[in-house]
Amino acid sequence: MNFLMNIFNFFIDAGPMVMLPVIITIIGLIFGLKISKAFKSGLTLAIGFAGIKLILDFMTSNIGPAAKAMVERTGVHLDALDVGWGSIAAVTWASPIIAILIFVILAINIILLILKRTHTLDVDIWNYHHMAIVGVMTYFVTKNIFLAVGASATMAIITFKVSDWSQPMVEDFFGIPGVSLPTVSALSSLIIAWPVNWLLDKIPFIRNSKFSIKDAQRYLGFFGDQMIMGLIIGLGIGFLAGFELTPVLKLGVSMSAVLVLIPKMTALFMEGLMPISDAAQKWSQNKFEGRKLFIGLDAAVVVGNPDVITTALIIIPLTIAMALVLPGNRVLPFADLAVVPFRVAMVVALTRGNLLKNLIIGLIVTASLLWCGTITAPVLTSIAQSVGIELGTSALLISSFAATSMIQSFLVFIAFSYNPLIGIPLLFLGFAAYWYVLENKTKQIEA
């Protein structure tokens, strides 16, 4: 036992760039990959983590002093920088307990399939990080592995059930049969959108609205480009910080570079996990042959829909404006502005393209992202620092529109991390209400 503990401690002390190849190699071997292919997947993930770490260091060293100067000069207290979901994914996969959480999430999916409590077969292992980060953050706060596992297991159960309930929308609105979307970054918006949409349907003007902006993408498309968004935001922060022209221009180009480079490093993560995902899909389909299954895919398959893009391109500038005036907000929207389509995709499907409802619900979801991101930024920052990401000396916090900024993840994290004896029962009561309403609605649709 001491020998095994020494090996475990060795990899923990070595850090994520050594630990990631080992963890991913083991997962790959379990799903039947050759050791060479499994190890290459793990090494690719480690390279991706190294790249994201370098970009984060570059970003915070550039924008940190500017954000601090902006706060002192304007009084706008936005000191929690949105570093993007890819950076948060890197932090998640670098956690020492990630292997345990990934196996738990996979086991929950298989158990629910065996018990016929879900039809979703989630082969998108890359996006397991959305469920795992809640466990990682719970463990960081509580130092209790059982609460951490419970948090990620709860996230998995909720995610797979919401995937089932929303699958008819994916099929009817997006025209993709046999597919569900267990991507928490897309599904989480529905937790707010379902009841708000029900309320809006009680208002005839909104329910019957034909408000549509078919030309919006043509006019906003240029400004929706990641490169241009980074440039504009960097220039804006530089001017508000009171910098001279040359530093302002340097900051603009630096932030433009960050928004271009982060997705490229994130792509290495996805490249590394793709062989694992393919092997998991083959393994699962062999085990559940002949069953009614929805293949759980990344929500990226629907974000190119014109209604989704139109809604997102309008929401993006409104998000920046909301961040400046929303009471209590400290999050400075940046990297995740590029993935706003994920946050609104299922809202668009729920409203069947009613643009007025999309904007109302989208802004309510955005407010929740900013508030929840503000509350959990200190924990997320401490976790990032614990895996070796240096954030400079500007007292800058980090946040994202992923992780526990999403309402589903936030509620689970709070329930398991702070007074779980009260929080966990309340969480399950709330989820039971959703289960009762939406399970019955799904059965009516199938009938």
Tab-separated table of C-alpha atoms in Angstrom:
chain	number	residue	atom	x	y	z
A	1	MET	CA	0.000	0.000	0.000
A	2	ASN	CA	2.837	2.401	0.840
A	3	PHE	CA	4.430	1.601	-2.529
A	4	LEU	CA	1.209	2.492	-4.363
A	5	MET	CA	0.801	5.669	-2.342
A	6	ASN	CA	4.380	6.686	-3.140
A	7	ILE	CA	3.692	6.218	-6.869
A	8	PHE	CA	0.468	8.224	-6.571
A	9	ASN	CA	2.190	11.027	-4.673
A	10	PHE	CA	5.017	11.085	-7.223
A	11	PHE	CA	2.618	11.865	-10.072
A	12	ILE	CA	0.704	14.388	-7.961
A	13	ASP	CA	3.912	16.215	-7.097
A	14	ALA	CA	5.119	16.069	-10.723
A	15	GLY	CA	2.118	18.156	-11.821
A	16	PRO	CA	-0.425	17.969	-14.622
A	17	MET	CA	1.976	17.814	-17.555
A	18	VAL	CA	3.356	14.517	-16.222
A	19	MET	CA	0.096	13.223	-14.756
A	20	LEU	CA	-2.134	13.826	-17.803
A	21	PRO	CA	-0.409	11.336	-20.140
A	22	VAL	CA	-0.610	8.666	-17.426
A	23	ILE	CA	-4.313	9.203	-16.687
A	24	ILE	CA	-5.364	9.351	-20.340
A	25	THR	CA	-3.250	6.306	-21.217
A	26	ILE	CA	-5.020	4.265	-18.530
A	27	ILE	CA	-8.473	5.433	-19.694
A	28	GLY	CA	-7.574	4.589	-23.307
A	29	LEU	CA	-6.379	1.102	-22.394
A	30	ILE	CA	-9.637	0.415	-20.538
A	31	PHE	CA	-11.586	1.214	-23.736
A	32	GLY	CA	-9.362	-1.046	-25.825
A	33	LEU	CA	-6.900	1.383	-27.423
A	34	LYS	CA	-3.357	0.294	-28.180
A	35	ILE	CA	-0.888	1.617	-25.636
A	36	SER	CA	0.928	3.716	-28.260
A	37	LYS	CA	-2.287	5.458	-29.353
A	38	ALA	CA	-3.494	5.916	-25.777
A	39	PHE	CA	-0.161	7.413	-24.681
A	40	LYS	CA	-0.077	9.762	-27.683
A	41	SER	CA	-3.560	10.999	-26.720
A	42	GLY	CA	-2.355	11.737	-23.204
A	43	LEU	CA	0.786	13.478	-24.422
A	44	THR	CA	-1.287	15.636	-26.794
A	45	LEU	CA	-3.449	16.731	-23.851
A	46	ALA	CA	-0.344	17.612	-21.837
A	47	ILE	CA	0.973	19.731	-24.726
A	48	GLY	CA	-2.394	21.481	-24.951
A	49	PHE	CA	-2.282	22.230	-21.226
A	50	ALA	CA	1.236	23.650	-21.545
A	51	GLY	CA	0.092	25.889	-24.403
A	52	ILE	CA	-2.954	27.175	-22.531
A	53	LYS	CA	-0.819	27.825	-19.447
A	54	LEU	CA	1.551	29.975	-21.521
A	55	ILE	CA	-1.332	31.916	-23.085
A	56	LEU	CA	-2.977	32.501	-19.696
A	57	ASP	CA	0.290	33.800	-18.278
A	58	PHE	CA	0.630	36.103	-21.293
A	59	MET	CA	-2.989	37.269	-21.036
A	60	THR	CA	-2.991	38.035	-17.331
A	61	SER	CA	0.384	39.780	-17.455
A	62	ASN	CA	-0.934	42.063	-20.218
A	63	ILE	CA	-4.513	42.683	-19.149
A	64	GLY	CA	-3.930	42.528	-15.373
A	65	PRO	CA	-2.305	45.959	-14.986
A	66	ALA	CA	-4.764	47.448	-17.501
A	67	ALA	CA	-7.800	46.043	-15.666
A	68	LYS	CA	-6.428	47.309	-12.352
A	69	ALA	CA	-5.830	50.785	-13.820
A	70	MET	CA	-9.316	50.780	-15.359
A	71	VAL	CA	-10.869	50.007	-11.967
A	72	GLU	CA	-8.891	52.789	-10.253
A	73	ARG	CA	-9.647	55.328	-12.995
A	74	THR	CA	-13.330	54.621	-13.709
A	75	GLY	CA	-14.607	52.887	-10.564
A	76	VAL	CA	-15.904	49.997	-12.692
A	77	HIS	CA	-14.916	47.079	-10.485
A	78	LEU	CA	-14.432	44.260	-13.035
A	79	ASP	CA	-11.424	42.382	-11.678
A	80	ALA	CA	-12.483	38.799	-12.527
A	81	LEU	CA	-11.222	38.181	-16.065
A	82	ASP	CA	-13.189	35.766	-18.244
A	83	VAL	CA	-10.366	33.474	-19.409
A	84	GLY	CA	-12.585	31.151	-21.452
A	85	TRP	CA	-13.972	27.654	-21.126
A	86	GLY	CA	-10.854	26.117	-22.702
A	87	SER	CA	-8.666	27.444	-19.913
A	88	ILE	CA	-11.096	26.111	-17.309
A	89	ALA	CA	-11.107	22.728	-19.062
A	90	ALA	CA	-7.308	22.694	-18.841
A	91	VAL	CA	-7.485	23.421	-15.109
A	92	THR	CA	-10.054	20.633	-14.690
A	93	TRP	CA	-8.053	17.988	-16.545
A	94	ALA	CA	-4.986	18.954	-14.518
A	95	SER	CA	-6.689	18.122	-11.197
A	96	PRO	CA	-5.249	15.191	-9.229
A	97	ILE	CA	-8.733	13.676	-8.786
A	98	ILE	CA	-9.802	13.970	-12.439
A	99	ALA	CA	-9.408	10.231	-13.163
A	100	ILE	CA	-11.788	9.325	-10.335
A	101	LEU	CA	-14.392	11.861	-11.465
A	102	ILE	CA	-14.255	10.809	-15.138
A	103	PHE	CA	-14.786	7.158	-14.203
A	104	VAL	CA	-17.680	8.117	-11.920
A	105	ILE	CA	-19.386	10.131	-14.667
A	106	LEU	CA	-18.962	7.295	-17.159
A	107	ALA	CA	-20.227	4.762	-14.610
A	108	ILE	CA	-23.311	6.904	-13.882
A	109	ASN	CA	-24.102	7.008	-17.602
A	110	ILE	CA	-23.788	3.217	-17.927
A	111	ILE	CA	-25.835	2.537	-14.769
A	112	LEU	CA	-28.644	4.859	-15.903
A	113	LEU	CA	-28.649	3.148	-19.312
A	114	ILE	CA	-28.846	-0.298	-17.697
A	115	LEU	CA	-31.696	0.859	-15.451
A	116	LYS	CA	-33.366	2.511	-18.466
A	117	ARG	CA	-33.473	5.850	-16.649
A	118	THR	CA	-31.762	7.594	-19.572
A	119	HIS	CA	-31.572	7.074	-23.320
A	120	THR	CA	-28.483	9.275	-23.712
A	121	LEU	CA	-25.169	7.579	-24.446
A	122	ASP	CA	-22.678	10.395	-23.847
A	123	VAL	CA	-19.629	9.641	-25.994
A	124	ASP	CA	-18.411	13.245	-25.857
A	125	ILE	CA	-15.814	12.518	-23.182
A	126	TRP	CA	-14.089	15.857	-23.817
A	127	ASN	CA	-17.093	17.688	-22.368
A	128	TYR	CA	-17.079	15.580	-19.219
A	129	HIS	CA	-14.964	18.437	-17.865
A	130	HIS	CA	-18.158	20.473	-17.355
A	131	MET	CA	-19.374	17.867	-14.869
A	132	ALA	CA	-15.951	17.149	-13.386
A	133	ILE	CA	-15.078	20.782	-12.550
A	134	VAL	CA	-17.908	20.895	-10.015
A	135	GLY	CA	-16.347	17.958	-8.196
A	136	VAL	CA	-12.883	19.506	-8.474
A	137	MET	CA	-14.095	22.773	-6.951
A	138	THR	CA	-16.081	20.967	-4.250
A	139	TYR	CA	-12.984	18.991	-3.279
A	140	PHE	CA	-10.877	22.161	-3.192
A	141	VAL	CA	-13.310	23.779	-0.756
A	142	THR	CA	-14.224	20.781	1.426
A	143	LYS	CA	-11.188	18.459	1.062
A	144	ASN	CA	-13.818	15.678	1.103
A	145	ILE	CA	-13.498	13.218	-1.787
A	146	PHE	CA	-16.980	11.777	-1.144
A	147	LEU	CA	-18.636	15.177	-1.495
A	148	ALA	CA	-16.558	15.804	-4.628
A	149	VAL	CA	-17.635	12.510	-6.181
A	150	GLY	CA	-21.231	13.182	-5.123
A	151	ALA	CA	-21.172	16.603	-6.791
A	152	SER	CA	-19.912	15.256	-10.125
A	153	ALA	CA	-22.284	12.268	-9.939
A	154	THR	CA	-25.209	14.643	-9.341
A	155	MET	CA	-24.073	16.776	-12.280
A	156	ALA	CA	-24.011	13.644	-14.439
A	157	ILE	CA	-27.524	12.541	-13.450
A	158	ILE	CA	-28.971	16.000	-14.075
A	159	THR	CA	-27.108	16.369	-17.377
A	160	PHE	CA	-28.211	13.030	-18.816
A	161	LYS	CA	-31.835	13.591	-17.816
A	162	VAL	CA	-31.935	17.134	-19.214
A	163	SER	CA	-30.422	15.694	-22.411
A	164	ASP	CA	-33.303	13.235	-22.640
A	165	TRP	CA	-35.933	15.898	-21.994
A	166	SER	CA	-34.466	18.314	-24.536
A	167	GLN	CA	-33.867	15.698	-27.263
A	168	PRO	CA	-37.249	16.314	-28.973
A	169	MET	CA	-36.219	19.972	-29.424
A	170	VAL	CA	-32.939	18.902	-31.035
A	171	GLU	CA	-34.830	16.633	-33.419
A	172	ASP	CA	-37.749	18.971	-34.207
A	173	PHE	CA	-36.016	22.365	-34.422
A	174	PHE	CA	-32.518	21.451	-35.595
A	175	GLY	CA	-33.602	18.399	-37.600
A	176	ILE	CA	-31.089	15.969	-36.067
A	177	PRO	CA	-32.863	12.696	-35.145
A	178	GLY	CA	-31.394	10.198	-32.703
A	179	VAL	CA	-29.044	12.749	-31.142
A	180	SER	CA	-29.065	14.478	-27.759
A	181	LEU	CA	-26.720	17.220	-26.565
A	182	PRO	CA	-25.309	16.498	-23.080
A	183	THR	CA	-23.056	19.575	-23.224
A	184	VAL	CA	-23.609	21.372	-19.915
A	185	SER	CA	-22.648	24.747	-21.399
A	186	ALA	CA	-25.685	24.507	-23.693
A	187	LEU	CA	-28.101	22.562	-21.483
A	188	SER	CA	-27.636	24.652	-18.349
A	189	SER	CA	-29.467	27.603	-19.910
A	190	LEU	CA	-32.625	25.474	-20.019
A	191	ILE	CA	-32.780	25.351	-16.216
A	192	ILE	CA	-33.662	29.054	-16.375
A	193	ALA	CA	-35.245	29.071	-19.840
A	194	TRP	CA	-38.010	26.515	-19.176
A	195	PRO	CA	-39.819	28.449	-16.401
A	196	VAL	CA	-39.122	31.875	-17.958
A	197	ASN	CA	-40.455	30.695	-21.331
A	198	TRP	CA	-43.599	29.414	-19.568
A	199	LEU	CA	-44.106	32.868	-18.025
A	200	LEU	CA	-43.483	34.683	-21.312
A	201	ASP	CA	-46.061	32.476	-23.016
A	202	LYS	CA	-48.647	34.059	-20.716
A	203	ILE	CA	-47.990	37.444	-22.390
A	204	PRO	CA	-49.752	37.502	-25.799
A	205	PHE	CA	-47.536	40.246	-27.270
A	206	ILE	CA	-44.377	38.241	-26.571
A	207	ARG	CA	-45.884	34.833	-27.335
A	208	ASN	CA	-47.094	35.962	-30.769
A	209	SER	CA	-44.122	38.173	-31.593
A	210	LYS	CA	-42.851	37.952	-35.175
A	211	PHE	CA	-39.821	40.117	-34.379
A	212	SER	CA	-36.982	38.940	-36.597
A	213	ILE	CA	-33.667	40.424	-37.683
A	214	LYS	CA	-32.656	38.358	-40.674
A	215	ASP	CA	-29.985	40.854	-41.707
A	216	ALA	CA	-28.380	41.087	-38.240
A	217	GLN	CA	-25.653	38.580	-38.966
A	218	ARG	CA	-24.647	40.452	-42.140
A	219	TYR	CA	-24.124	43.695	-40.180
A	220	LEU	CA	-22.665	42.171	-36.986
A	221	GLY	CA	-20.691	39.320	-38.517
A	222	PHE	CA	-17.429	41.287	-38.850
A	223	PHE	CA	-17.537	42.317	-35.193
A	224	GLY	CA	-18.415	38.760	-34.153
A	225	ASP	CA	-15.031	37.517	-35.385
A	226	GLN	CA	-12.800	36.421	-32.462
A	227	MET	CA	-9.823	38.379	-33.766
A	228	ILE	CA	-11.817	41.614	-34.054
A	229	MET	CA	-13.557	41.117	-30.690
A	230	GLY	CA	-10.202	40.720	-28.963
A	231	LEU	CA	-8.837	43.846	-30.651
A	232	ILE	CA	-11.877	45.978	-29.748
A	233	ILE	CA	-12.003	44.810	-26.121
A	234	GLY	CA	-8.251	45.295	-25.676
A	235	LEU	CA	-8.393	48.803	-27.128
A	236	GLY	CA	-11.420	49.647	-24.967
A	237	ILE	CA	-9.760	48.491	-21.739
A	238	GLY	CA	-6.570	50.355	-22.653
A	239	PHE	CA	-8.416	53.625	-23.238
A	240	LEU	CA	-10.450	53.244	-20.034
A	241	ALA	CA	-7.220	52.541	-18.154
A	242	GLY	CA	-5.856	55.891	-19.368
A	243	PHE	CA	-2.903	54.375	-21.234
A	244	GLU	CA	-1.088	56.267	-23.967
A	245	LEU	CA	-1.675	55.326	-27.594
A	246	THR	CA	1.213	52.857	-28.016
A	247	PRO	CA	0.350	50.712	-24.945
A	248	VAL	CA	-3.322	50.809	-25.987
A	249	LEU	CA	-2.468	49.445	-29.432
A	250	LYS	CA	-0.189	46.779	-27.946
A	251	LEU	CA	-2.950	45.682	-25.565
A	252	GLY	CA	-5.453	45.488	-28.427
A	253	VAL	CA	-3.176	43.281	-30.541
A	254	SER	CA	-2.262	41.146	-27.513
A	255	MET	CA	-5.895	40.462	-26.680
A	256	SER	CA	-6.622	39.720	-30.338
A	257	ALA	CA	-3.783	37.187	-30.268
A	258	VAL	CA	-5.170	35.550	-27.122
A	259	LEU	CA	-8.609	34.983	-28.649
A	260	VAL	CA	-7.024	33.432	-31.726
A	261	LEU	CA	-4.534	31.240	-29.854
A	262	ILE	CA	-6.746	29.860	-27.060
A	263	PRO	CA	-9.042	27.931	-29.470
A	264	LYS	CA	-5.968	26.478	-31.199
A	265	MET	CA	-4.617	25.152	-27.909
A	266	THR	CA	-8.072	23.920	-26.929
A	267	ALA	CA	-8.188	22.041	-30.252
A	268	LEU	CA	-5.175	20.028	-29.038
A	269	PHE	CA	-7.248	18.883	-26.069
A	270	MET	CA	-10.047	17.755	-28.357
A	271	GLU	CA	-7.564	16.082	-30.723
A	272	GLY	CA	-6.069	14.163	-27.827
A	273	LEU	CA	-9.417	12.972	-26.512
A	274	MET	CA	-10.953	12.079	-29.885
A	275	PRO	CA	-9.453	8.530	-30.000
A	276	ILE	CA	-10.695	7.960	-26.428
A	277	SER	CA	-14.179	9.207	-27.375
A	278	ASP	CA	-14.334	6.975	-30.476
A	279	ALA	CA	-13.233	3.925	-28.477
A	280	ALA	CA	-15.805	4.702	-25.758
A	281	GLN	CA	-18.566	4.964	-28.365
A	282	LYS	CA	-17.726	1.560	-29.879
A	283	TRP	CA	-17.464	-0.030	-26.427
A	284	SER	CA	-20.798	1.403	-25.264
A	285	GLN	CA	-22.706	0.525	-28.435
A	286	ASN	CA	-21.498	-3.078	-28.191
A	287	LYS	CA	-22.687	-3.278	-24.596
A	288	PHE	CA	-26.125	-1.739	-25.318
A	289	GLU	CA	-26.876	-3.129	-28.754
A	290	GLY	CA	-30.596	-3.147	-29.611
A	291	ARG	CA	-31.554	-0.455	-27.067
A	292	LYS	CA	-33.214	2.870	-27.812
A	293	LEU	CA	-30.264	5.230	-27.668
A	294	PHE	CA	-29.625	8.892	-28.269
A	295	ILE	CA	-25.991	9.469	-29.161
A	296	GLY	CA	-24.803	12.343	-26.970
A	297	LEU	CA	-22.770	14.760	-29.091
A	298	ASP	CA	-21.089	18.135	-28.578
A	299	ALA	CA	-23.528	21.051	-28.935
A	300	ALA	CA	-21.171	22.383	-31.619
A	301	VAL	CA	-23.341	20.485	-34.122
A	302	VAL	CA	-26.152	23.066	-33.717
A	303	VAL	CA	-24.446	26.414	-33.015
A	304	GLY	CA	-24.150	27.205	-36.716
A	305	ASN	CA	-27.929	27.499	-37.030
A	306	PRO	CA	-28.808	30.989	-38.425
A	307	ASP	CA	-31.283	31.739	-35.611
A	308	VAL	CA	-28.656	30.784	-33.019
A	309	ILE	CA	-25.990	32.955	-34.659
A	310	THR	CA	-28.380	35.916	-35.015
A	311	THR	CA	-29.378	35.734	-31.342
A	312	ALA	CA	-25.760	35.350	-30.194
A	313	LEU	CA	-24.476	38.282	-32.225
A	314	ILE	CA	-27.059	40.549	-30.604
A	315	ILE	CA	-26.433	39.162	-27.106
A	316	ILE	CA	-22.625	39.647	-27.274
A	317	PRO	CA	-22.544	43.494	-27.138
A	318	LEU	CA	-25.429	43.468	-24.649
A	319	THR	CA	-23.350	41.164	-22.430
A	320	ILE	CA	-20.515	43.684	-22.312
A	321	ALA	CA	-22.968	46.491	-21.534
A	322	MET	CA	-24.668	44.408	-18.828
A	323	ALA	CA	-21.313	43.630	-17.184
A	324	LEU	CA	-20.711	47.370	-16.722
A	325	VAL	CA	-24.049	48.114	-15.032
A	326	LEU	CA	-25.135	44.861	-13.333
A	327	PRO	CA	-25.052	45.408	-9.545
A	328	GLY	CA	-22.572	43.134	-7.805
A	329	ASN	CA	-20.877	41.895	-10.984
A	330	ARG	CA	-17.069	41.675	-11.075
A	331	VAL	CA	-16.642	39.540	-14.217
A	332	LEU	CA	-15.054	41.202	-17.247
A	333	PRO	CA	-16.443	39.318	-20.295
A	334	PHE	CA	-13.706	38.381	-22.721
A	335	ALA	CA	-12.701	34.943	-24.008
A	336	ASP	CA	-16.125	33.279	-23.682
A	337	LEU	CA	-17.881	35.946	-25.747
A	338	ALA	CA	-16.929	33.760	-28.711
A	339	VAL	CA	-19.006	30.862	-27.370
A	340	VAL	CA	-22.211	32.750	-26.569
A	341	PRO	CA	-23.903	30.653	-29.327
A	342	PHE	CA	-23.556	27.616	-27.037
A	343	ARG	CA	-25.338	29.466	-24.219
A	344	VAL	CA	-28.314	30.416	-26.404
A	345	ALA	CA	-28.616	27.416	-28.761
A	346	MET	CA	-31.117	25.431	-26.690
A	347	VAL	CA	-33.009	28.607	-25.770
A	348	VAL	CA	-33.557	29.219	-29.493
A	349	ALA	CA	-34.806	25.648	-29.921
A	350	LEU	CA	-37.145	26.006	-26.932
A	351	THR	CA	-38.732	29.209	-28.268
A	352	ARG	CA	-38.698	27.878	-31.841
A	353	GLY	CA	-36.811	30.942	-33.022
A	354	ASN	CA	-38.940	33.648	-31.365
A	355	LEU	CA	-36.232	36.320	-31.340
A	356	LEU	CA	-37.873	38.548	-28.726
A	357	LYS	CA	-38.129	35.640	-26.296
A	358	ASN	CA	-34.580	34.578	-27.177
A	359	LEU	CA	-33.226	37.992	-26.206
A	360	ILE	CA	-35.205	38.244	-22.961
A	361	ILE	CA	-34.232	34.741	-21.823
A	362	GLY	CA	-30.683	35.172	-23.127
A	363	LEU	CA	-30.118	38.303	-21.050
A	364	ILE	CA	-31.517	36.629	-17.919
A	365	VAL	CA	-29.143	33.700	-18.502
A	366	THR	CA	-26.283	36.180	-19.030
A	367	ALA	CA	-27.032	37.930	-15.730
A	368	SER	CA	-26.897	34.566	-13.940
A	369	LEU	CA	-23.532	33.789	-15.583
A	370	LEU	CA	-22.074	37.085	-14.401
A	371	TRP	CA	-23.364	36.782	-10.827
A	372	CYS	CA	-22.454	33.114	-10.379
A	373	GLY	CA	-19.089	33.739	-12.022
A	374	THR	CA	-18.421	36.588	-9.605
A	375	ILE	CA	-19.270	34.489	-6.543
A	376	THR	CA	-17.090	31.517	-7.529
A	377	ALA	CA	-14.143	33.417	-9.084
A	378	PRO	CA	-11.960	33.293	-5.918
A	379	VAL	CA	-12.205	29.491	-5.727
A	380	LEU	CA	-11.531	29.072	-9.440
A	381	THR	CA	-8.520	31.391	-9.191
A	382	SER	CA	-7.044	29.438	-6.290
A	383	ILE	CA	-7.474	26.141	-8.158
A	384	ALA	CA	-5.738	27.564	-11.248
A	385	GLN	CA	-2.824	28.701	-9.111
A	386	SER	CA	-2.652	25.271	-7.446
A	387	VAL	CA	-1.964	23.579	-10.810
A	388	GLY	CA	0.843	25.981	-11.653
A	389	ILE	CA	-0.854	28.840	-13.529
A	390	GLU	CA	0.765	32.126	-12.522
A	391	LEU	CA	-1.617	35.088	-12.504
A	392	GLY	CA	0.869	37.855	-11.889
A	393	THR	CA	0.869	40.389	-9.080
A	394	SER	CA	-2.103	42.495	-10.162
A	395	ALA	CA	-4.549	40.759	-7.783
A	396	LEU	CA	-6.532	39.649	-10.846
A	397	LEU	CA	-9.163	36.951	-10.391
A	398	ILE	CA	-10.190	34.597	-13.183
A	399	SER	CA	-13.647	33.452	-14.162
A	400	SER	CA	-15.468	32.073	-17.196
A	401	PHE	CA	-18.947	31.548	-18.595
A	402	ALA	CA	-18.263	27.848	-18.004
A	403	ALA	CA	-17.477	25.995	-14.753
A	404	THR	CA	-19.687	27.093	-11.836
A	405	SER	CA	-20.848	30.263	-13.589
A	406	MET	CA	-23.583	28.133	-15.186
A	407	ILE	CA	-26.660	27.935	-12.978
A	408	GLN	CA	-26.870	24.130	-12.905
A	409	SER	CA	-23.201	23.784	-11.945
A	410	PHE	CA	-23.394	26.681	-9.485
A	411	LEU	CA	-26.340	25.191	-7.581
A	412	VAL	CA	-24.703	21.767	-7.326
A	413	PHE	CA	-21.399	23.300	-6.192
A	414	ILE	CA	-23.059	25.438	-3.512
A	415	ALA	CA	-25.207	22.531	-2.297
A	416	PHE	CA	-22.249	20.154	-1.856
A	417	SER	CA	-19.641	22.675	-0.679
A	418	TYR	CA	-21.490	24.858	1.835
A	419	ASN	CA	-23.769	23.280	4.451
A	420	PRO	CA	-24.492	20.084	2.451
A	421	LEU	CA	-26.930	18.785	5.077
A	422	ILE	CA	-29.348	21.520	3.982
A	423	GLY	CA	-28.133	22.240	0.464
A	424	ILE	CA	-28.223	18.692	-0.937
A	425	PRO	CA	-31.845	17.927	0.088
A	426	LEU	CA	-32.999	21.308	-1.299
A	427	LEU	CA	-31.145	20.630	-4.552
A	428	PHE	CA	-32.762	17.220	-4.965
A	429	LEU	CA	-36.213	18.621	-4.174
A	430	GLY	CA	-35.782	21.204	-6.927
A	431	PHE	CA	-34.561	18.606	-9.407
A	432	ALA	CA	-37.421	16.274	-8.453
A	433	ALA	CA	-39.882	19.010	-9.439
A	434	TYR	CA	-38.224	19.315	-12.855
A	435	TRP	CA	-38.209	15.511	-13.167
A	436	TYR	CA	-41.948	15.284	-12.445
A	437	VAL	CA	-42.950	18.029	-14.892
A	438	LEU	CA	-40.593	17.252	-17.754
A	439	GLU	CA	-40.746	13.454	-17.541
A	440	ASN	CA	-44.538	13.617	-17.853
A	441	LYS	CA	-44.252	16.112	-20.720
A	442	THR	CA	-41.803	13.837	-22.547
A	443	LYS	CA	-44.123	10.851	-22.144
A	444	GLN	CA	-47.021	12.904	-23.563
A	445	ILE	CA	-44.922	13.822	-26.613
A	446	GLU	CA	-43.903	10.191	-27.183
A	447	ALA	CA	-47.533	9.075	-26.810
